[in-house]
Amino acid sequence: MTIEPRLDIIGAALADPSRSRILCELMDGRAFTNKELACAANVSPQTASAHLKQLEQAGLTASLRNGRHVYHRIANAEVAAILEGLAQLSPTDHLSRPGQIGTDTRQARSCYNHIAGRLGVLMTDRLIALNVLMVRDDTICAGPRYHAFLDEIGIEAPLGSLGKPPAKFCLDWTERRHHISGPLATAIMQKFLEAHWLERRTGSRALNITAEGLDVLECQFGLTQVDIDLVDPV
Amino acid sequence: MTIEPRLDIIGAALADPSRSRILCELMDGRAFTNKELACAANVSPQTASAHLKQLEQAGLTASLRNGRHVYHRIANAEVAAILEGLAQLSPTDHLSRPGQIGTDTRQARSCYNHIAGRLGVLMTDRLIALNVLMVRDDTICAGPRYHAFLDEIGIEAPLGSLGKPPAKFCLDWTERRHHISGPLATAIMQKFLEAHWLERRTGSRALNITAEGLDVLECQFGLTQVDIDLVDPV
DNA sequence: ATCTTAATTTGTTCACTGCCGAAGCGTTCG
DNA sequence: CGAACGCTTCGGCAGTGAACAAATTAAGAT
C-alpha cells in the first residue's frame, strides 16, 4: 500500500537520443527556444516540440512564453544535479557535437546556473574559509563577511527571500565534492560573466577564466592559477 | 570532436516499468535470481532474462553465476546513489507493492549495501566526531580510534585493500547530507544485521532498530532514540 | 541414468513512439 | 491589414521493443 518510485517515467523521458541532446544543450542553465533546440538535436521543429512537451511533463524542464517564442530550461537545480550524475554514469558519444563533459570542462563549467567543476568547488571552500558563508548542520547561512563580499564584488544585496539560506550545497560529480547553488551562486556566475571574468566557451558548458578573472579570484578568493590548474589524481 | 554524454542509453535501460520494478527490488543491495525478479515484476522468466541482460549491458547491474542460479545485483555504489537520486525526482506509484521510499524509510534504510537515511547520516557524523574516521580534503581515512572501534563492535580488521580509504562519502538524497559507503560501511551494516541490531522490514528497504541495536548505538556511537526520531523540517 | 528446475535463445505478435508533411493558431513586423 | 515567423496539432508511415510460447542448454535431485 505504500509507494514505489517510477523510475521508468523519468527513464522514458531520457530514453531518446534527441531528448538527450536537448537536455545536454540546456545543461548550461540557459534557456533556448524550440527552434534552437530542434536545430541542436537535428530534428524538425514539430518533433522538438513533442520532445519538449514530454520533458516538461516528466518535470525535467520548464517553459516560459515570451511573445511568439517559448523558452525552455532545466526545471530546477535538483534536476540539473541528477542529470550531471547520470552523465557521469553514461557512455559518451565521440562523434557528436562539441563537448559537454570533456577534459576541458573539469576545470570550470556551468551547472544549470552556477559554477561547477574544480573552480566551483574551490570557490565554495574559500567562501566558507573567508567567513562569507557559514555552515551549520549542512545548511548554509550568511557569515560576518557576507555583505562586505557582495559589496566588493559588485552584487547588490537582497538575494532570495529573507531568512532563506542564500545558497545550498550541490554535489559536483566530477570533483566528488560540493559546490554551491542557489541565489548567491547564480548571482556570482552572472556577475563573473557580465564582468568578463569568465567566458562561455562556444557550444560547450566549459568556462574560460580571463586575465581579469584571475585577478579577482586572487584578490577576492585567494585562489591562484596553480590552485585551479591542479588536477588531483583519481 | 569532443564528447557528449548519452543520457538516452541509461534512459532506455530505465524506461520500462518492469525494469523499474526490478531495480527497486535490487536497491536494498541484496542479490536476487532471475526467477525472483521475474515474479517481483510480474513477468515471465524469459522476459525478465531479457530485461536483466539489458540492465547489465547498460552497466546498472552485475550478475554472478552460482550453480544453476544467476544472482543479479546493483553494479556498484555509484549506480545505487544515482538511482536513489532519480527515485527522489520521479513520481511514485501508490498502487504497487510495499514501499521503497515511503515515510518509513526516512529514518533508516539500506542503500545498496550500507546504511542510509537519518541513521546513516548520524552514524557517519559520529564516526568522524569520535575519531574513528578522519576527513581530509573530502577523502576519508582511518582515525586513531579506528581499530579500537572495530574491536569493540566485533568486526575483524582488514577491510578493503591496504592504503585505500575504508569508506567513501555517498550522498543521501532524503537527508541531503552524506553517509558513508565502502568496505567499512558494508561491514557495519552486515554486522548490525547479523547481530540483530537492525532488521530488514519485509519487502522494503526500511530497517528496524531493535532494542539491542539502540543499546549499541548509544554505547558505541553516543546516539539516543531521540536523535534518531528527530525529523528536521525541510 | 532420468527427472526436475533455472536460465536462456528464437520466433512471432502487438503496441508504442519518433519522425515529418500538412494544416491551424497566435504574435510580430512592415 | 497582410505577410512572415514561431509553435503546436493531426495523420500516416516506419522502426523499435516488450510480451509470451516453444525449444535449448545446463545444473542439481532422485
Coordinates of C-alpha atoms (C1' of nucleotides) in Angstrom, one line a residue:
Chain A
M1 CA 0.0 0.0 0.0
T2 CA 3.0 2.3 0.2
I3 CA 5.0 3.8 -2.6
E4 CA 7.4 2.7 -5.2
P5 CA 9.3 5.1 -7.3
R6 CA 8.5 5.0 -11.0
L7 CA 12.0 5.2 -12.5
D8 CA 10.5 4.2 -15.8
I9 CA 8.7 7.5 -16.1
I10 CA 11.9 9.6 -15.9
G11 CA 13.7 6.9 -17.9
A12 CA 11.2 7.1 -20.7
A13 CA 11.8 10.9 -20.8
L14 CA 15.5 10.4 -21.1
A15 CA 15.3 7.4 -23.5
D16 CA 15.5 9.2 -26.8
P17 CA 18.7 10.4 -28.4
S18 CA 17.1 13.7 -29.5
R19 CA 15.9 14.4 -26.0
S20 CA 19.3 13.6 -24.6
R21 CA 20.9 16.1 -27.0
I22 CA 18.3 18.7 -26.0
L23 CA 19.0 18.2 -22.3
C24 CA 22.7 18.4 -22.7
E25 CA 22.1 21.6 -24.6
L26 CA 20.1 23.0 -21.7
M27 CA 22.5 21.9 -19.1
D28 CA 24.4 25.1 -19.1
G29 CA 21.5 26.7 -17.4
R30 CA 20.5 29.0 -20.3
A31 CA 17.0 28.9 -21.8
F32 CA 16.6 28.1 -25.5
T33 CA 13.7 28.3 -28.0
N34 CA 12.1 25.3 -29.6
K35 CA 13.7 26.1 -32.9
E36 CA 17.2 26.3 -31.4
L37 CA 16.8 23.0 -29.7
A38 CA 15.4 21.4 -32.8
C39 CA 18.4 22.5 -34.7
A40 CA 20.8 21.3 -31.9
A41 CA 19.1 17.9 -32.0
N42 CA 18.9 17.7 -35.8
V43 CA 15.1 17.3 -35.9
S44 CA 12.2 19.3 -37.2
P45 CA 10.5 21.8 -35.0
Q46 CA 7.4 19.7 -34.8
T47 CA 9.4 16.8 -33.4
A48 CA 11.3 19.0 -31.0
S49 CA 8.0 20.4 -29.8
A50 CA 6.8 16.9 -29.0
H51 CA 10.0 16.1 -27.2
L52 CA 9.9 19.3 -25.1
K53 CA 6.3 18.6 -24.2
Q54 CA 7.4 15.2 -22.9
L55 CA 10.4 16.6 -21.0
E56 CA 8.2 19.1 -19.3
Q57 CA 5.5 16.6 -18.4
A58 CA 8.2 14.5 -16.8
G59 CA 9.2 17.5 -14.7
L60 CA 12.7 17.8 -16.2
T61 CA 12.2 21.1 -18.0
A62 CA 10.1 24.2 -17.6
S63 CA 9.0 26.6 -20.3
L64 CA 8.3 30.3 -20.4
R65 CA 6.3 32.0 -23.0
N66 CA 7.6 35.3 -24.3
G67 CA 5.8 36.7 -27.3
R68 CA 5.8 34.2 -30.0
H69 CA 8.9 32.5 -28.6
V70 CA 8.8 29.8 -25.9
Y71 CA 11.9 29.4 -23.9
H72 CA 12.8 26.1 -22.3
R73 CA 15.2 25.5 -19.5
I74 CA 16.1 22.8 -16.9
A75 CA 13.3 22.7 -14.3
N76 CA 15.5 23.3 -11.2
A77 CA 18.9 22.7 -9.6
E78 CA 17.8 19.3 -8.4
V79 CA 17.2 18.1 -11.8
A80 CA 20.4 19.6 -13.0
A81 CA 22.4 17.7 -10.3
I82 CA 20.8 14.4 -11.1
L83 CA 21.5 14.9 -14.8
E84 CA 25.1 15.6 -14.0
G85 CA 25.2 12.4 -12.1
L86 CA 23.7 10.4 -14.9
A87 CA 26.1 12.0 -17.4
Q88 CA 29.0 10.6 -15.3
L89 CA 27.4 7.2 -15.4
S90 CA 26.6 7.1 -19.1
P91 CA 28.8 6.3 -22.0
T92 CA 29.8 9.2 -24.1
D93 CA 29.4 9.8 -27.8
H94 CA 32.6 10.7 -29.5
L95 CA 31.0 11.5 -32.8
S96 CA 28.7 14.2 -31.8
R97 CA 28.9 17.9 -31.3
P98 CA 31.5 19.8 -29.2
G99 CA 31.6 18.7 -25.8
Q100 CA 29.7 18.7 -22.6
I101 CA 31.7 16.6 -20.2
G102 CA 35.2 16.6 -21.7
T103 CA 38.5 17.1 -20.1
D104 CA 38.1 20.8 -20.7
T105 CA 35.0 21.0 -18.5
R106 CA 36.7 19.6 -15.4
Q107 CA 38.4 22.9 -14.5
A108 CA 35.4 25.2 -14.7
R109 CA 32.0 24.7 -16.2
S110 CA 28.4 25.9 -15.7
C111 CA 26.0 23.6 -13.9
Y112 CA 22.4 24.8 -14.5
N113 CA 23.0 28.4 -13.5
H114 CA 26.0 28.3 -11.2
I115 CA 29.7 27.5 -11.4
A116 CA 30.8 23.8 -11.1
G117 CA 33.9 21.9 -11.7
R118 CA 37.1 22.4 -9.8
L119 CA 36.6 26.2 -9.8
G120 CA 33.1 25.8 -8.3
V121 CA 34.4 23.6 -5.5
L122 CA 37.4 25.8 -4.7
M123 CA 35.3 29.0 -4.6
T124 CA 32.8 27.3 -2.3
D125 CA 35.7 26.3 0.1
R126 CA 37.1 29.8 0.1
L127 CA 33.7 31.5 0.7
I128 CA 33.4 29.4 3.8
A129 CA 37.0 29.8 4.9
L130 CA 36.7 33.6 4.5
N131 CA 33.6 33.8 6.7
V132 CA 31.4 34.9 3.8
L133 CA 29.3 31.8 4.4
M134 CA 28.9 29.7 7.4
V135 CA 27.9 26.1 7.5
R136 CA 25.8 24.7 10.3
D137 CA 24.3 21.2 10.1
D138 CA 24.9 21.2 6.4
T139 CA 22.7 24.3 5.8
I140 CA 24.5 27.4 4.6
C141 CA 23.9 30.9 6.0
A142 CA 25.4 34.3 5.6
G143 CA 28.6 34.8 7.6
P144 CA 30.0 38.1 9.1
R145 CA 31.8 39.0 5.8
Y146 CA 28.7 38.3 3.6
H147 CA 27.7 41.8 2.9
A148 CA 31.2 43.1 2.6
F149 CA 31.9 40.4 0.0
L150 CA 28.8 41.3 -2.1
D151 CA 29.9 45.0 -2.0
E152 CA 33.4 44.3 -3.0
I153 CA 32.5 42.1 -5.9
G154 CA 29.7 44.3 -7.0
I155 CA 26.5 42.4 -6.4
E156 CA 23.5 44.3 -5.0
A157 CA 22.4 42.8 -1.7
P158 CA 18.9 41.3 -1.4
L159 CA 19.3 37.8 -2.8
G160 CA 16.4 35.4 -2.4
S161 CA 13.8 35.8 0.3
L162 CA 14.7 36.9 3.8
G163 CA 15.5 34.2 6.2
K164 CA 16.1 31.6 3.5
P165 CA 19.7 30.4 3.0
P166 CA 21.4 32.3 0.2
A167 CA 23.0 29.1 -1.1
K168 CA 22.7 25.3 -0.9
F169 CA 25.2 22.5 -1.5
C170 CA 25.1 20.8 -4.9
L171 CA 27.1 17.7 -5.4
D172 CA 29.9 18.1 -8.0
W173 CA 30.1 14.7 -9.8
T174 CA 33.5 15.3 -11.4
E175 CA 35.1 16.7 -8.3
R176 CA 33.1 14.5 -6.0
R177 CA 32.7 17.4 -3.6
H178 CA 30.2 20.1 -3.0
H179 CA 29.9 23.4 -4.8
I180 CA 27.2 25.9 -4.0
S181 CA 23.9 26.5 -5.9
G182 CA 21.1 28.9 -5.0
P183 CA 20.6 32.6 -5.4
L184 CA 24.1 33.6 -4.3
A185 CA 25.7 31.1 -6.7
T186 CA 23.5 32.3 -9.5
A187 CA 24.4 35.9 -8.8
I188 CA 28.1 35.1 -8.7
M189 CA 28.1 33.4 -12.0
Q190 CA 26.1 36.1 -13.6
K191 CA 28.5 38.8 -12.3
F192 CA 31.5 36.8 -13.5
L193 CA 30.0 36.5 -17.0
E194 CA 28.9 40.1 -17.2
A195 CA 32.2 41.4 -16.0
H196 CA 34.0 39.1 -18.4
W197 CA 35.9 37.4 -15.6
L198 CA 34.6 34.2 -17.1
E199 CA 33.5 33.5 -20.7
R200 CA 31.5 30.7 -22.0
R201 CA 33.4 28.5 -24.5
T202 CA 31.2 28.3 -27.6
G203 CA 28.9 25.3 -27.8
S204 CA 30.1 23.9 -24.5
R205 CA 29.5 24.3 -20.8
A206 CA 33.1 24.9 -20.3
L207 CA 34.1 28.3 -18.9
N208 CA 37.3 30.2 -19.6
I209 CA 38.9 32.2 -16.9
T210 CA 40.1 35.6 -18.3
A211 CA 43.1 37.5 -17.1
E212 CA 40.8 39.9 -15.2
G213 CA 39.0 36.9 -13.7
L214 CA 42.3 35.5 -12.4
D215 CA 42.9 38.9 -10.6
V216 CA 39.5 38.8 -9.0
L217 CA 39.9 35.2 -7.9
E218 CA 43.2 36.0 -6.3
C219 CA 42.1 39.3 -4.6
Q220 CA 38.7 38.2 -3.5
F221 CA 39.1 34.5 -3.1
G222 CA 42.8 34.0 -2.5
L223 CA 42.9 31.5 -5.4
T224 CA 45.9 31.3 -7.7
Q225 CA 46.2 29.8 -11.2
V226 CA 48.1 27.0 -9.6
D227 CA 45.2 26.0 -7.3
I228 CA 42.9 25.9 -10.2
D229 CA 45.1 24.0 -12.6
L230 CA 45.9 21.4 -10.1
V231 CA 44.2 18.2 -11.1
D232 CA 44.0 15.6 -8.4
P233 CA 44.7 12.0 -9.5
V234 CA 41.6 9.8 -9.1
Chain B
M1 CA 35.1 16.3 -31.8
T2 CA 34.7 16.1 -28.1
I3 CA 32.3 14.2 -26.1
E4 CA 28.6 14.4 -25.2
P5 CA 27.0 12.1 -22.6
R6 CA 24.5 9.7 -24.0
L7 CA 21.7 10.1 -21.4
D8 CA 19.4 8.2 -23.7
I9 CA 21.4 5.0 -23.2
I10 CA 20.9 4.9 -19.5
G11 CA 17.4 6.3 -20.0
A12 CA 16.4 3.4 -22.3
A13 CA 17.6 1.0 -19.7
L14 CA 15.3 2.7 -17.1
A15 CA 12.5 3.3 -19.5
D16 CA 10.4 0.2 -18.8
P17 CA 8.1 -0.4 -15.9
S18 CA 9.3 -4.0 -15.4
R19 CA 12.9 -2.9 -15.3
S20 CA 12.0 -0.1 -12.9
R21 CA 10.4 -2.7 -10.5
I22 CA 13.4 -4.9 -10.8
L23 CA 15.8 -2.1 -10.0
C24 CA 13.7 -1.1 -7.0
E25 CA 13.8 -4.7 -5.8
L26 CA 17.5 -4.7 -6.1
M27 CA 18.0 -1.4 -4.4
D28 CA 18.3 -2.9 -1.0
G29 CA 21.7 -4.2 -2.0
R30 CA 20.8 -7.9 -1.9
A31 CA 21.2 -10.1 -5.0
F32 CA 18.2 -11.9 -6.5
T33 CA 17.8 -14.6 -9.1
N34 CA 16.1 -14.2 -12.4
K35 CA 13.0 -16.0 -11.2
E36 CA 12.6 -14.0 -8.1
L37 CA 12.9 -10.8 -10.1
A38 CA 10.5 -12.0 -12.8
C39 CA 8.0 -12.7 -10.0
A40 CA 8.5 -9.3 -8.4
A41 CA 8.0 -7.6 -11.8
N42 CA 5.0 -9.8 -12.7
V43 CA 6.5 -11.1 -16.0
S44 CA 7.7 -14.4 -17.3
P45 CA 11.2 -15.6 -16.7
Q46 CA 12.1 -15.2 -20.4
T47 CA 11.1 -11.6 -20.3
A48 CA 12.9 -10.9 -17.0
S49 CA 16.0 -12.5 -18.5
A50 CA 15.9 -10.1 -21.4
H51 CA 15.5 -7.2 -19.0
L52 CA 18.4 -8.2 -16.9
K53 CA 20.6 -8.6 -19.9
Q54 CA 19.7 -5.1 -20.9
L55 CA 20.3 -3.7 -17.4
E56 CA 23.7 -5.4 -17.3
Q57 CA 24.7 -4.1 -20.7
A58 CA 23.9 -0.6 -19.5
G59 CA 26.2 -1.1 -16.6
L60 CA 23.4 -0.8 -14.0
T61 CA 23.5 -4.3 -12.7
A62 CA 26.1 -7.1 -12.4
S63 CA 25.5 -10.8 -12.3
L64 CA 27.1 -13.7 -10.6
R65 CA 26.7 -17.4 -11.6
N66 CA 26.3 -19.9 -8.7
G67 CA 25.3 -23.4 -9.8
R68 CA 22.2 -23.1 -11.9
H69 CA 21.2 -19.9 -10.3
V70 CA 22.3 -16.5 -11.5
Y71 CA 22.3 -13.8 -9.0
H72 CA 21.8 -10.2 -10.0
R73 CA 22.6 -7.1 -8.0
I74 CA 23.2 -3.3 -8.5
A75 CA 26.5 -2.8 -10.2
N76 CA 28.1 -0.5 -7.6
A77 CA 27.5 2.2 -5.0
E78 CA 27.7 4.9 -7.6
V79 CA 24.8 3.4 -9.5
A80 CA 22.9 3.0 -6.3
A81 CA 23.4 6.6 -5.4
I82 CA 22.2 7.9 -8.8
L83 CA 19.2 5.6 -8.6
E84 CA 18.3 7.0 -5.2
G85 CA 18.5 10.4 -6.6
L86 CA 16.3 9.6 -9.5
A87 CA 13.8 8.0 -7.2
Q88 CA 13.6 11.3 -5.3
L89 CA 12.8 13.0 -8.6
S90 CA 10.3 10.6 -10.0
P91 CA 6.7 10.3 -9.3
T92 CA 5.6 7.4 -7.1
D93 CA 3.1 4.7 -7.8
H94 CA 0.7 4.2 -5.0
L95 CA -0.9 1.1 -6.3
S96 CA 2.1 -1.1 -6.3
R97 CA 3.9 -3.3 -3.8
P98 CA 5.0 -2.3 -0.3
G99 CA 7.3 0.6 -0.2
Q100 CA 10.7 1.7 -1.2
I101 CA 10.8 5.4 -0.5
G102 CA 8.0 5.8 2.0
T103 CA 7.9 7.8 5.2
D104 CA 9.1 4.7 7.0
T105 CA 12.3 4.6 5.1
R106 CA 13.5 8.1 6.1
Q107 CA 14.6 7.0 9.5
A108 CA 16.8 4.1 8.4
R109 CA 17.1 2.1 5.2
S110 CA 19.6 0.2 3.2
C111 CA 21.2 1.8 0.2
Y112 CA 22.9 -0.8 -1.9
N113 CA 24.9 -2.5 0.9
H114 CA 25.3 0.2 3.5
I115 CA 23.0 2.1 5.9
A116 CA 21.3 5.3 4.6
G117 CA 18.6 7.6 5.8
R118 CA 18.8 9.6 9.0
L119 CA 20.6 6.8 10.8
G120 CA 23.2 6.5 8.2
V121 CA 24.0 10.2 8.3
L122 CA 24.1 10.3 12.1
M123 CA 26.4 7.3 12.3
T124 CA 28.7 8.9 9.8
D125 CA 28.8 12.1 11.8
R126 CA 29.6 10.3 15.0
L127 CA 32.3 8.1 13.5
I128 CA 34.1 11.3 12.5
A129 CA 33.4 13.1 15.8
L130 CA 34.7 10.0 17.7
N131 CA 38.0 10.0 15.7
V132 CA 37.2 6.6 14.2
L133 CA 37.4 8.2 10.8
M134 CA 39.1 11.4 9.7
V135 CA 38.3 13.6 6.8
R136 CA 40.9 15.4 4.8
D137 CA 40.1 17.0 1.5
D138 CA 36.9 15.0 1.3
T139 CA 38.7 11.7 1.4
I140 CA 38.1 9.5 4.4
C141 CA 40.9 7.7 6.2
A142 CA 41.1 5.7 9.4
G143 CA 41.5 7.7 12.6
P144 CA 43.3 7.0 15.9
R145 CA 40.2 5.1 17.3
Y146 CA 39.6 3.1 14.1
H147 CA 40.9 -0.3 15.2
A148 CA 39.6 0.1 18.7
F149 CA 36.2 0.7 17.2
L150 CA 36.3 -2.4 15.0
D151 CA 37.3 -4.5 18.0
E152 CA 34.6 -3.1 20.2
I153 CA 31.9 -3.7 17.7
G154 CA 33.2 -7.1 16.6
I155 CA 34.4 -6.6 13.0
E156 CA 37.7 -8.3 12.1
A157 CA 40.2 -5.8 10.9
P158 CA 41.5 -5.9 7.3
L159 CA 38.8 -4.1 5.3
G160 CA 39.5 -3.4 1.7
S161 CA 43.0 -3.2 0.3
L162 CA 45.8 -1.5 2.2
G163 CA 46.3 2.2 1.7
K164 CA 42.8 2.5 0.2
P165 CA 40.3 4.6 2.2
P166 CA 38.0 2.3 4.2
A167 CA 35.0 4.4 3.3
K168 CA 33.8 7.0 0.8
F169 CA 31.0 9.6 1.0
C170 CA 27.7 8.8 -0.6
L171 CA 25.1 11.5 -0.9
D172 CA 21.9 10.8 1.0
W173 CA 19.1 12.1 -1.1
T174 CA 16.4 12.2 1.6
E175 CA 18.7 13.7 4.3
R176 CA 20.6 15.8 1.7
R177 CA 23.8 15.0 3.6
H178 CA 26.5 12.4 3.3
H179 CA 26.6 9.0 4.7
I180 CA 29.5 6.5 4.2
S181 CA 29.7 3.7 1.7
G182 CA 32.7 1.4 1.0
P183 CA 34.1 -1.6 2.8
L184 CA 33.7 -0.3 6.3
A185 CA 30.1 0.8 5.7
T186 CA 29.3 -2.6 4.2
A187 CA 30.9 -4.4 7.2
I188 CA 29.0 -2.3 9.6
M189 CA 25.6 -3.0 8.1
Q190 CA 26.4 -6.7 7.8
K191 CA 27.4 -6.8 11.5
F192 CA 24.3 -4.9 12.5
L193 CA 22.1 -7.3 10.6
E194 CA 23.9 -10.5 11.8
A195 CA 23.8 -9.3 15.4
H196 CA 20.1 -8.4 15.0
W197 CA 20.8 -4.8 16.0
L198 CA 18.9 -3.9 12.8
E199 CA 16.3 -6.0 10.9
R200 CA 15.0 -5.6 7.4
R201 CA 11.4 -4.8 7.2
T202 CA 9.8 -7.4 4.9
G203 CA 9.6 -6.4 1.2
S204 CA 11.1 -3.0 1.9
R205 CA 14.4 -1.3 2.2
A206 CA 13.4 0.1 5.6
L207 CA 15.4 -1.1 8.6
N208 CA 14.0 -1.6 12.1
I209 CA 16.3 -0.7 15.0
T210 CA 16.0 -3.4 17.7
A211 CA 16.3 -2.8 21.5
E212 CA 19.8 -4.3 21.4
G213 CA 20.6 -2.1 18.5
L214 CA 19.6 1.0 20.4
D215 CA 22.0 0.0 23.2
V216 CA 24.8 -0.4 20.8
L217 CA 24.1 2.9 19.1
E218 CA 24.1 4.6 22.5
C219 CA 27.3 2.9 23.8
Q220 CA 29.3 2.9 20.6
F221 CA 28.0 6.0 18.8
G222 CA 26.5 8.1 21.5
L223 CA 23.2 8.2 19.7
T224 CA 19.9 8.1 21.5
Q225 CA 16.4 7.3 20.3
V226 CA 15.6 11.0 20.4
D227 CA 18.4 11.8 17.9
I228 CA 17.2 9.2 15.5
D229 CA 13.5 10.0 15.7
L230 CA 14.1 13.7 15.2
V231 CA 12.9 14.7 11.8
D232 CA 14.1 18.0 10.7
P233 CA 11.6 20.3 8.9
V234 CA 12.5 20.9 5.3
Chain C
dA1 C1' 20.6 -42.5 -15.9
dT2 C1' 16.3 -39.9 -15.6
dC3 C1' 13.5 -36.2 -13.8
dT4 C1' 13.1 -31.6 -12.3
dT5 C1' 14.1 -26.9 -12.3
dA6 C1' 16.7 -22.5 -13.7
dA7 C1' 18.1 -19.7 -17.3
dT8 C1' 18.5 -18.5 -21.9
dT9 C1' 17.6 -18.4 -27.3
dT10 C1' 14.4 -18.0 -31.0
dG11 C1' 10.3 -16.6 -33.4
dT12 C1' 6.1 -14.1 -33.6
dT13 C1' 2.7 -10.8 -32.3
dC14 C1' 1.3 -6.4 -31.0
dA15 C1' 1.5 -1.8 -29.1
dC16 C1' 4.1 2.2 -28.9
dT17 C1' 6.6 6.1 -30.4
dG18 C1' 9.8 9.0 -33.2
dC19 C1' 9.6 11.2 -37.4
dC20 C1' 7.9 14.5 -40.9
dG21 C1' 4.3 16.7 -44.2
dA22 C1' 0.3 19.5 -43.9
dA23 C1' -2.6 22.4 -41.6
dG24 C1' -4.0 25.6 -37.7
dC25 C1' -3.2 29.2 -34.2
dG26 C1' -1.1 33.2 -32.4
dT27 C1' 2.4 37.0 -32.4
dT28 C1' 5.2 40.4 -34.7
dC29 C1' 6.6 43.4 -38.3
dG30 C1' 6.1 46.1 -42.5
Chain D
dC1 C1' -4.3 44.7 -42.9
dG2 C1' -1.5 41.1 -44.8
dA3 C1' 2.8 38.6 -44.8
dA4 C1' 6.2 36.3 -42.2
dC5 C1' 7.5 33.7 -38.4
dG6 C1' 7.4 30.5 -34.4
dC7 C1' 5.0 27.0 -32.2
dT8 C1' 1.7 23.4 -32.0
dT9 C1' -1.7 19.7 -33.5
dC10 C1' -3.1 16.0 -36.6
dG11 C1' -2.4 12.0 -39.6
dG12 C1' 0.2 8.4 -41.6
dC13 C1' 4.4 5.7 -42.0
dA14 C1' 8.2 3.1 -40.3
dG15 C1' 11.2 1.2 -36.8
dT16 C1' 11.6 -0.4 -32.1
dG17 C1' 10.9 -3.2 -28.4
dA18 C1' 8.1 -5.8 -24.8
dA19 C1' 5.5 -9.8 -24.2
dC20 C1' 5.0 -14.9 -24.2
dA21 C1' 5.2 -19.8 -26.3
dA22 C1' 8.2 -23.2 -27.6
dA23 C1' 12.6 -25.1 -27.8
dT24 C1' 17.5 -25.4 -25.9
dT25 C1' 21.2 -25.6 -22.6
dA26 C1' 22.8 -26.5 -18.1
dA27 C1' 22.9 -27.8 -13.3
dG28 C1' 21.1 -30.2 -9.2
dA29 C1' 18.0 -34.0 -7.3
dT30 C1' 16.3 -38.8 -7.1

